[in-house]
Amino acid sequence: MNASLKSVAAEPEAQRRARVDLAACHRLAAHFGFNEGIDNHLTVLVPGFTDRFYLAPFGLHWSEVKASDLLILDLAGRLVSGQGLVEPTAKYIHAPVHRLSPQGNCVLHTHMPYATALGMLENPRLEMAVQSALMFHDDIAYDCNYNGLAHDESEGERLALALGSKSALLMGNHGALVVGRTLPQAFERLYFLERAAQAQVLALSTGRPLRLIPDSVIKRAFAQMEGGSAVGGFEREELHFDALKRMLDRAGMDYAS
Ligand SMILES: [Zn+2]
């Protein structure tokens, strides 16, 4: 039997963990208000494969996604295993980004409110005016050529090109897309992109000008962040994601089932 067609229980442990983490990712994104209705997608490559990814079936609210619900699609957007609806933009945004972005093992696209609000501005730049923005100082791209809904592969390819080698794409008049080598890394970026955008929108709402951090300080602080990305041998993003999963566990959520 093809590995991707085995039952969830029979999958290797890494694949089982990836399912649980992606289900948790949906619950957490809903918890933080990153969802919009039942739209948008959060996907990750199936461990051991470079040409297939997990996707939640369309119609589920992110707050109810379970590990066993997840479908497997190939990079042509064809359903490989699982049962459920596949919404077109899942195929047309996520498959091309997984295919074209070497750093895109995990692809998270949301219409989270503050990053989306920034993307509505004539100048959508995430300003280096708050510490939480600094991780993106050289790692965010902007797409200011909104082109309607992604109803064919060319839109996903265009977005992957706009993303380039960066890990975050602010999609003007639309939302945000982040990628990561791992799911915890991508979620960390999604979380801090929204937090930094929130701080910027709140600061601008006072009507007073932003005080930008000087370049020399940005570079020093970024180097400090890089140097401190692990604590006691543990990656911060992994510790953060584990802590967030424990929060779900304490609330009795059934995402791992
Ligand atoms: Zn979208």
PDB file of C-alpha atoms and ligand atoms in Angstrom:
ATOM      1  CA  MET A   1       0.000   0.000   0.000  1.00  0.00           C
ATOM      2  CA  ASN A   2       1.220   3.522  -0.752  1.00  0.00           C
ATOM      3  CA  ALA A   3       2.390   5.179   2.493  1.00  0.00           C
ATOM      4  CA  SER A   4       0.044   8.121   2.045  1.00  0.00           C
ATOM      5  CA  LEU A   5      -2.957   5.807   1.781  1.00  0.00           C
ATOM      6  CA  LYS A   6      -2.424   4.042   5.087  1.00  0.00           C
ATOM      7  CA  SER A   7      -4.853   4.753   7.894  1.00  0.00           C
ATOM      8  CA  VAL A   8      -3.945   7.493  10.385  1.00  0.00           C
ATOM      9  CA  ALA A   9      -3.198   4.935  13.087  1.00  0.00           C
ATOM     10  CA  ALA A  10      -0.767   3.092  10.816  1.00  0.00           C
ATOM     11  CA  GLU A  11       1.205   6.188   9.809  1.00  0.00           C
ATOM     12  CA  PRO A  12       4.733   6.618  11.038  1.00  0.00           C
ATOM     13  CA  GLU A  13       5.034   8.650  14.202  1.00  0.00           C
ATOM     14  CA  ALA A  14       6.348  11.767  12.406  1.00  0.00           C
ATOM     15  CA  GLN A  15       3.282  11.846  10.188  1.00  0.00           C
ATOM     16  CA  ARG A  16       0.969  11.362  13.126  1.00  0.00           C
ATOM     17  CA  ARG A  17       2.700  14.254  14.947  1.00  0.00           C
ATOM     18  CA  ALA A  18       2.404  16.482  11.879  1.00  0.00           C
ATOM     19  CA  ARG A  19      -1.341  15.834  11.748  1.00  0.00           C
ATOM     20  CA  VAL A  20      -1.736  16.632  15.453  1.00  0.00           C
ATOM     21  CA  ASP A  21       0.336  19.812  15.141  1.00  0.00           C
ATOM     22  CA  LEU A  22      -1.577  21.031  12.083  1.00  0.00           C
ATOM     23  CA  ALA A  23      -4.894  20.381  13.835  1.00  0.00           C
ATOM     24  CA  ALA A  24      -3.561  22.291  16.870  1.00  0.00           C
ATOM     25  CA  CYS A  25      -2.450  25.087  14.530  1.00  0.00           C
ATOM     26  CA  HIS A  26      -6.047  25.496  13.303  1.00  0.00           C
ATOM     27  CA  ARG A  27      -7.385  25.583  16.871  1.00  0.00           C
ATOM     28  CA  LEU A  28      -4.766  28.149  17.911  1.00  0.00           C
ATOM     29  CA  ALA A  29      -5.319  30.347  14.872  1.00  0.00           C
ATOM     30  CA  ALA A  30      -9.035  30.366  15.739  1.00  0.00           C
ATOM     31  CA  HIS A  31      -8.208  31.078  19.399  1.00  0.00           C
ATOM     32  CA  PHE A  32      -6.187  34.160  18.422  1.00  0.00           C
ATOM     33  CA  GLY A  33      -8.839  35.371  15.963  1.00  0.00           C
ATOM     34  CA  PHE A  34      -6.739  34.787  12.828  1.00  0.00           C
ATOM     35  CA  ASN A  35      -9.625  33.039  11.033  1.00  0.00           C
ATOM     36  CA  GLU A  36     -12.251  34.612   8.791  1.00  0.00           C
ATOM     37  CA  GLY A  37     -15.401  32.515   8.613  1.00  0.00           C
ATOM     38  CA  ILE A  38     -14.387  29.094   7.287  1.00  0.00           C
ATOM     39  CA  ASP A  39     -12.019  30.530   4.677  1.00  0.00           C
ATOM     40  CA  ASN A  40      -8.237  30.321   4.263  1.00  0.00           C
ATOM     41  CA  HIS A  41      -5.908  27.370   4.665  1.00  0.00           C
ATOM     42  CA  LEU A  42      -3.062  26.153   6.854  1.00  0.00           C
ATOM     43  CA  THR A  43      -0.976  23.404   5.265  1.00  0.00           C
ATOM     44  CA  VAL A  44       2.182  21.427   5.914  1.00  0.00           C
ATOM     45  CA  LEU A  45       4.104  18.856   3.872  1.00  0.00           C
ATOM     46  CA  VAL A  46       3.612  15.237   4.871  1.00  0.00           C
ATOM     47  CA  PRO A  47       6.851  14.178   6.649  1.00  0.00           C
ATOM     48  CA  GLY A  48       8.896  12.018   4.304  1.00  0.00           C
ATOM     49  CA  PHE A  49       7.344  13.596   1.188  1.00  0.00           C
ATOM     50  CA  THR A  50       8.144  16.727  -0.799  1.00  0.00           C
ATOM     51  CA  ASP A  51       5.141  16.428  -3.077  1.00  0.00           C
ATOM     52  CA  ARG A  52       2.120  16.109  -0.806  1.00  0.00           C
ATOM     53  CA  PHE A  53       0.628  18.127   1.982  1.00  0.00           C
ATOM     54  CA  TYR A  54      -2.023  18.005   4.695  1.00  0.00           C
ATOM     55  CA  LEU A  55      -5.101  20.211   4.335  1.00  0.00           C
ATOM     56  CA  ALA A  56      -8.263  20.531   6.427  1.00  0.00           C
ATOM     57  CA  PRO A  57     -11.436  19.732   4.472  1.00  0.00           C
ATOM     58  CA  PHE A  58     -13.409  22.815   3.487  1.00  0.00           C
ATOM     59  CA  GLY A  59     -16.477  23.493   5.598  1.00  0.00           C
ATOM     60  CA  LEU A  60     -14.902  22.871   8.993  1.00  0.00           C
ATOM     61  CA  HIS A  61     -14.449  25.800  11.339  1.00  0.00           C
ATOM     62  CA  TRP A  62     -10.814  26.032  12.441  1.00  0.00           C
ATOM     63  CA  SER A  63     -11.964  25.582  16.017  1.00  0.00           C
ATOM     64  CA  GLU A  64     -13.184  22.036  15.264  1.00  0.00           C
ATOM     65  CA  VAL A  65     -10.393  20.596  13.076  1.00  0.00           C
ATOM     66  CA  LYS A  66      -9.069  17.228  14.276  1.00  0.00           C
ATOM     67  CA  ALA A  67      -5.921  15.331  13.239  1.00  0.00           C
ATOM     68  CA  SER A  68      -8.023  12.578  11.674  1.00  0.00           C
ATOM     69  CA  ASP A  69      -9.963  15.082   9.504  1.00  0.00           C
ATOM     70  CA  LEU A  70      -6.919  16.132   7.488  1.00  0.00           C
ATOM     71  CA  LEU A  71      -6.781  15.332   3.791  1.00  0.00           C
ATOM     72  CA  ILE A  72      -3.611  14.699   1.798  1.00  0.00           C
ATOM     73  CA  LEU A  73      -3.227  16.524  -1.533  1.00  0.00           C
ATOM     74  CA  ASP A  74      -0.431  16.312  -4.069  1.00  0.00           C
ATOM     75  CA  LEU A  75       1.218  19.374  -5.589  1.00  0.00           C
ATOM     76  CA  ALA A  76      -1.182  19.291  -8.518  1.00  0.00           C
ATOM     77  CA  GLY A  77      -3.992  19.777  -6.005  1.00  0.00           C
ATOM     78  CA  ARG A  78      -5.343  16.259  -6.423  1.00  0.00           C
ATOM     79  CA  LEU A  79      -6.815  14.478  -3.424  1.00  0.00           C
ATOM     80  CA  VAL A  80      -4.508  11.618  -2.433  1.00  0.00           C
ATOM     81  CA  SER A  81      -6.254  10.479   0.719  1.00  0.00           C
ATOM     82  CA  GLY A  82      -9.049  11.434   3.092  1.00  0.00           C
ATOM     83  CA  GLN A  83     -12.618  12.507   2.564  1.00  0.00           C
ATOM     84  CA  GLY A  84     -13.981  16.014   2.263  1.00  0.00           C
ATOM     85  CA  LEU A  85     -14.255  19.109   0.142  1.00  0.00           C
ATOM     86  CA  VAL A  86     -11.195  20.777  -1.367  1.00  0.00           C
ATOM     87  CA  GLU A  87     -11.724  24.518  -1.778  1.00  0.00           C
ATOM     88  CA  PRO A  88     -10.090  25.936  -4.946  1.00  0.00           C
ATOM     89  CA  THR A  89      -7.761  28.458  -3.292  1.00  0.00           C
ATOM     90  CA  ALA A  90      -6.199  25.608  -1.259  1.00  0.00           C
ATOM     91  CA  LYS A  91      -4.988  24.118  -4.508  1.00  0.00           C
ATOM     92  CA  TYR A  92      -4.221  27.368  -6.252  1.00  0.00           C
ATOM     93  CA  ILE A  93      -2.361  29.169  -3.451  1.00  0.00           C
ATOM     94  CA  HIS A  94      -0.878  26.422  -1.297  1.00  0.00           C
ATOM     95  CA  ALA A  95       0.217  23.845  -3.876  1.00  0.00           C
ATOM     96  CA  PRO A  96       2.271  26.368  -5.913  1.00  0.00           C
ATOM     97  CA  VAL A  97       3.857  27.903  -2.782  1.00  0.00           C
ATOM     98  CA  HIS A  98       4.810  24.443  -1.475  1.00  0.00           C
ATOM     99  CA  ARG A  99       6.180  23.643  -4.929  1.00  0.00           C
ATOM    100  CA  LEU A 100       8.102  26.863  -5.573  1.00  0.00           C
ATOM    101  CA  SER A 101       9.292  27.971  -2.102  1.00  0.00           C
ATOM    102  CA  PRO A 102      12.124  25.821  -0.758  1.00  0.00           C
ATOM    103  CA  GLN A 103      11.546  27.374   2.682  1.00  0.00           C
ATOM    104  CA  GLY A 104       7.818  26.551   2.451  1.00  0.00           C
ATOM    105  CA  ASN A 105       7.338  23.199   4.189  1.00  0.00           C
ATOM    106  CA  CYS A 106       4.534  24.845   6.108  1.00  0.00           C
ATOM    107  CA  VAL A 107       2.313  27.479   4.429  1.00  0.00           C
ATOM    108  CA  LEU A 108      -0.133  29.520   6.502  1.00  0.00           C
ATOM    109  CA  HIS A 109      -2.489  31.953   4.752  1.00  0.00           C
ATOM    110  CA  THR A 110      -4.927  34.023   6.770  1.00  0.00           C
ATOM    111  CA  HIS A 111      -6.960  37.206   6.614  1.00  0.00           C
ATOM    112  CA  MET A 112      -5.949  37.999  10.214  1.00  0.00           C
ATOM    113  CA  PRO A 113      -7.297  41.457  11.015  1.00  0.00           C
ATOM    114  CA  TYR A 114      -4.287  43.655  11.769  1.00  0.00           C
ATOM    115  CA  ALA A 115      -1.952  42.373   9.046  1.00  0.00           C
ATOM    116  CA  THR A 116      -4.880  42.609   6.616  1.00  0.00           C
ATOM    117  CA  ALA A 117      -5.553  46.181   7.774  1.00  0.00           C
ATOM    118  CA  LEU A 118      -1.926  47.120   7.075  1.00  0.00           C
ATOM    119  CA  GLY A 119      -2.295  45.611   3.609  1.00  0.00           C
ATOM    120  CA  MET A 120      -5.156  48.027   2.909  1.00  0.00           C
ATOM    121  CA  LEU A 121      -2.918  51.080   3.292  1.00  0.00           C
ATOM    122  CA  GLU A 122      -1.409  52.895   0.329  1.00  0.00           C
ATOM    123  CA  ASN A 123       1.969  52.112   1.932  1.00  0.00           C
ATOM    124  CA  PRO A 124       1.519  48.728   3.633  1.00  0.00           C
ATOM    125  CA  ARG A 125       5.043  48.560   5.102  1.00  0.00           C
ATOM    126  CA  LEU A 126       5.488  46.936   8.477  1.00  0.00           C
ATOM    127  CA  GLU A 127       7.500  49.678  10.145  1.00  0.00           C
ATOM    128  CA  MET A 128      10.441  48.885  12.367  1.00  0.00           C
ATOM    129  CA  ALA A 129       8.942  50.820  15.249  1.00  0.00           C
ATOM    130  CA  VAL A 130       8.392  48.023  17.759  1.00  0.00           C
ATOM    131  CA  GLN A 131      10.587  45.156  18.926  1.00  0.00           C
ATOM    132  CA  SER A 132       8.147  42.472  17.762  1.00  0.00           C
ATOM    133  CA  ALA A 133       8.488  43.737  14.164  1.00  0.00           C
ATOM    134  CA  LEU A 134      12.272  43.351  14.086  1.00  0.00           C
ATOM    135  CA  MET A 135      12.256  39.661  13.177  1.00  0.00           C
ATOM    136  CA  PHE A 136      10.749  40.748   9.840  1.00  0.00           C
ATOM    137  CA  HIS A 137      13.151  43.626   9.136  1.00  0.00           C
ATOM    138  CA  ASP A 138      14.701  41.776   6.197  1.00  0.00           C
ATOM    139  CA  ASP A 139      12.250  38.924   5.950  1.00  0.00           C
ATOM    140  CA  ILE A 140       8.947  40.288   4.638  1.00  0.00           C
ATOM    141  CA  ALA A 141       7.803  40.857   1.074  1.00  0.00           C
ATOM    142  CA  TYR A 142       4.887  42.923  -0.185  1.00  0.00           C
ATOM    143  CA  ASP A 143       2.438  42.170  -2.929  1.00  0.00           C
ATOM    144  CA  CYS A 144       0.614  45.300  -4.018  1.00  0.00           C
ATOM    145  CA  ASN A 145      -0.901  43.771  -7.155  1.00  0.00           C
ATOM    146  CA  TYR A 146      -4.074  42.197  -5.823  1.00  0.00           C
ATOM    147  CA  ASN A 147      -5.566  40.285  -8.673  1.00  0.00           C
ATOM    148  CA  GLY A 148      -8.891  38.864  -7.461  1.00  0.00           C
ATOM    149  CA  LEU A 149      -9.528  35.365  -6.115  1.00  0.00           C
ATOM    150  CA  ALA A 150      -6.980  32.623  -6.723  1.00  0.00           C
ATOM    151  CA  HIS A 151      -8.931  30.474  -9.172  1.00  0.00           C
ATOM    152  CA  ASP A 152      -6.006  29.056 -11.084  1.00  0.00           C
ATOM    153  CA  GLU A 153      -2.397  28.087 -10.477  1.00  0.00           C
ATOM    154  CA  SER A 154      -1.014  31.323 -11.914  1.00  0.00           C
ATOM    155  CA  GLU A 155      -2.153  33.330  -8.880  1.00  0.00           C
ATOM    156  CA  GLY A 156      -0.340  30.993  -6.465  1.00  0.00           C
ATOM    157  CA  GLU A 157       2.737  31.101  -8.670  1.00  0.00           C
ATOM    158  CA  ARG A 158       2.580  34.889  -8.695  1.00  0.00           C
ATOM    159  CA  LEU A 159       2.357  34.930  -4.886  1.00  0.00           C
ATOM    160  CA  ALA A 160       5.264  32.468  -4.543  1.00  0.00           C
ATOM    161  CA  LEU A 161       7.326  34.725  -6.800  1.00  0.00           C
ATOM    162  CA  ALA A 162       6.378  37.785  -4.732  1.00  0.00           C
ATOM    163  CA  LEU A 163       7.372  35.908  -1.551  1.00  0.00           C
ATOM    164  CA  GLY A 164      10.764  34.996  -3.018  1.00  0.00           C
ATOM    165  CA  SER A 165      13.159  33.816  -0.315  1.00  0.00           C
ATOM    166  CA  LYS A 166      11.350  35.696   2.492  1.00  0.00           C
ATOM    167  CA  SER A 167       9.231  34.036   5.129  1.00  0.00           C
ATOM    168  CA  ALA A 168       6.304  36.465   5.165  1.00  0.00           C
ATOM    169  CA  LEU A 169       4.221  38.053   2.433  1.00  0.00           C
ATOM    170  CA  LEU A 170       1.891  40.925   3.174  1.00  0.00           C
ATOM    171  CA  MET A 171      -0.771  40.530   0.525  1.00  0.00           C
ATOM    172  CA  GLY A 172      -2.116  43.983  -0.281  1.00  0.00           C
ATOM    173  CA  ASN A 173      -5.942  44.295  -0.238  1.00  0.00           C
ATOM    174  CA  HIS A 174      -6.092  40.657   0.869  1.00  0.00           C
ATOM    175  CA  GLY A 175      -4.240  39.215   3.916  1.00  0.00           C
ATOM    176  CA  ALA A 176      -0.982  37.543   4.839  1.00  0.00           C
ATOM    177  CA  LEU A 177       0.970  34.412   3.992  1.00  0.00           C
ATOM    178  CA  VAL A 178       3.857  32.999   5.998  1.00  0.00           C
ATOM    179  CA  VAL A 179       6.031  29.979   5.441  1.00  0.00           C
ATOM    180  CA  GLY A 180       8.421  28.014   7.603  1.00  0.00           C
ATOM    181  CA  ARG A 181      10.718  25.016   7.587  1.00  0.00           C
ATOM    182  CA  THR A 182       8.593  23.640  10.409  1.00  0.00           C
ATOM    183  CA  LEU A 183       5.060  24.254  11.545  1.00  0.00           C
ATOM    184  CA  PRO A 184       6.101  25.801  14.915  1.00  0.00           C
ATOM    185  CA  GLN A 185       8.422  28.170  13.034  1.00  0.00           C
ATOM    186  CA  ALA A 186       5.675  29.226  10.613  1.00  0.00           C
ATOM    187  CA  PHE A 187       3.175  29.672  13.455  1.00  0.00           C
ATOM    188  CA  GLU A 188       5.673  31.796  15.399  1.00  0.00           C
ATOM    189  CA  ARG A 189       6.004  34.078  12.385  1.00  0.00           C
ATOM    190  CA  LEU A 190       2.234  34.247  11.837  1.00  0.00           C
ATOM    191  CA  TYR A 191       1.700  35.123  15.499  1.00  0.00           C
ATOM    192  CA  PHE A 192       4.388  37.823  15.639  1.00  0.00           C
ATOM    193  CA  LEU A 193       3.436  39.295  12.271  1.00  0.00           C
ATOM    194  CA  GLU A 194      -0.085  39.858  13.587  1.00  0.00           C
ATOM    195  CA  ARG A 195       1.202  41.193  16.932  1.00  0.00           C
ATOM    196  CA  ALA A 196       3.569  43.638  15.212  1.00  0.00           C
ATOM    197  CA  ALA A 197       0.844  44.732  12.774  1.00  0.00           C
ATOM    198  CA  GLN A 198      -1.542  45.190  15.710  1.00  0.00           C
ATOM    199  CA  ALA A 199       0.950  47.392  17.556  1.00  0.00           C
ATOM    200  CA  GLN A 200       1.503  49.478  14.418  1.00  0.00           C
ATOM    201  CA  VAL A 201      -2.204  49.931  13.690  1.00  0.00           C
ATOM    202  CA  LEU A 202      -2.876  50.869  17.340  1.00  0.00           C
ATOM    203  CA  ALA A 203       0.020  53.338  17.358  1.00  0.00           C
ATOM    204  CA  LEU A 204      -1.144  54.928  14.083  1.00  0.00           C
ATOM    205  CA  SER A 205      -4.683  55.185  15.461  1.00  0.00           C
ATOM    206  CA  THR A 206      -3.433  57.857  17.869  1.00  0.00           C
ATOM    207  CA  GLY A 207      -2.789  60.065  14.845  1.00  0.00           C
ATOM    208  CA  ARG A 208       0.738  60.729  16.113  1.00  0.00           C
ATOM    209  CA  PRO A 209       3.857  59.854  14.086  1.00  0.00           C
ATOM    210  CA  LEU A 210       5.778  56.621  14.675  1.00  0.00           C
ATOM    211  CA  ARG A 211       9.271  56.774  16.130  1.00  0.00           C
ATOM    212  CA  LEU A 212      11.312  54.421  13.960  1.00  0.00           C
ATOM    213  CA  ILE A 213      14.131  52.325  15.401  1.00  0.00           C
ATOM    214  CA  PRO A 214      17.504  53.371  13.900  1.00  0.00           C
ATOM    215  CA  ASP A 215      19.081  50.901  11.447  1.00  0.00           C
ATOM    216  CA  SER A 216      22.091  50.265  13.684  1.00  0.00           C
ATOM    217  CA  VAL A 217      19.815  49.276  16.580  1.00  0.00           C
ATOM    218  CA  ILE A 218      17.668  47.093  14.301  1.00  0.00           C
ATOM    219  CA  LYS A 219      20.748  45.187  13.208  1.00  0.00           C
ATOM    220  CA  ARG A 220      22.050  44.788  16.758  1.00  0.00           C
ATOM    221  CA  ALA A 221      18.683  43.672  18.152  1.00  0.00           C
ATOM    222  CA  PHE A 222      18.179  41.262  15.256  1.00  0.00           C
ATOM    223  CA  ALA A 223      21.602  39.712  15.899  1.00  0.00           C
ATOM    224  CA  GLN A 224      20.670  39.390  19.578  1.00  0.00           C
ATOM    225  CA  MET A 225      17.423  37.652  18.585  1.00  0.00           C
ATOM    226  CA  GLU A 226      19.250  35.286  16.262  1.00  0.00           C
ATOM    227  CA  GLY A 227      21.770  34.488  18.975  1.00  0.00           C
ATOM    228  CA  GLY A 228      18.982  33.827  21.461  1.00  0.00           C
ATOM    229  CA  SER A 229      16.723  31.757  19.219  1.00  0.00           C
ATOM    230  CA  ALA A 230      17.411  28.719  21.415  1.00  0.00           C
ATOM    231  CA  VAL A 231      17.234  28.604  25.184  1.00  0.00           C
ATOM    232  CA  GLY A 232      18.924  25.707  26.939  1.00  0.00           C
ATOM    233  CA  GLY A 233      19.149  23.912  23.599  1.00  0.00           C
ATOM    234  CA  PHE A 234      15.432  24.332  22.863  1.00  0.00           C
ATOM    235  CA  GLU A 235      14.157  26.480  20.000  1.00  0.00           C
ATOM    236  CA  ARG A 236      11.915  29.315  21.230  1.00  0.00           C
ATOM    237  CA  GLU A 237       9.340  28.591  18.517  1.00  0.00           C
ATOM    238  CA  GLU A 238       9.088  24.943  19.608  1.00  0.00           C
ATOM    239  CA  LEU A 239       8.723  25.936  23.260  1.00  0.00           C
ATOM    240  CA  HIS A 240       6.051  28.485  22.315  1.00  0.00           C
ATOM    241  CA  PHE A 241       4.084  26.006  20.221  1.00  0.00           C
ATOM    242  CA  ASP A 242       4.305  23.321  22.935  1.00  0.00           C
ATOM    243  CA  ALA A 243       3.057  25.830  25.522  1.00  0.00           C
ATOM    244  CA  LEU A 244       0.141  26.756  23.266  1.00  0.00           C
ATOM    245  CA  LYS A 245      -0.741  23.081  22.757  1.00  0.00           C
ATOM    246  CA  ARG A 246      -0.785  22.593  26.543  1.00  0.00           C
ATOM    247  CA  MET A 247      -3.262  25.482  26.693  1.00  0.00           C
ATOM    248  CA  LEU A 248      -5.510  23.559  24.277  1.00  0.00           C
ATOM    249  CA  ASP A 249      -5.040  20.377  26.318  1.00  0.00           C
ATOM    250  CA  ARG A 250      -6.049  22.119  29.559  1.00  0.00           C
ATOM    251  CA  ALA A 251      -9.213  23.303  27.808  1.00  0.00           C
ATOM    252  CA  GLY A 252      -9.962  19.655  26.955  1.00  0.00           C
ATOM    253  CA  MET A 253      -9.824  20.202  23.181  1.00  0.00           C
ATOM    254  CA  ASP A 254      -9.987  17.094  21.003  1.00  0.00           C
ATOM    255  CA  TYR A 255      -7.676  18.311  18.193  1.00  0.00           C
ATOM    256  CA  ALA A 256      -5.340  15.283  18.503  1.00  0.00           C
ATOM    257  CA  SER A 257      -8.077  12.717  17.842  1.00  0.00           C
TER     258      SER A 257
HETATM  259 ZN    ZN B   1      -7.081  34.720   1.054  1.00  0.00          ZN
END
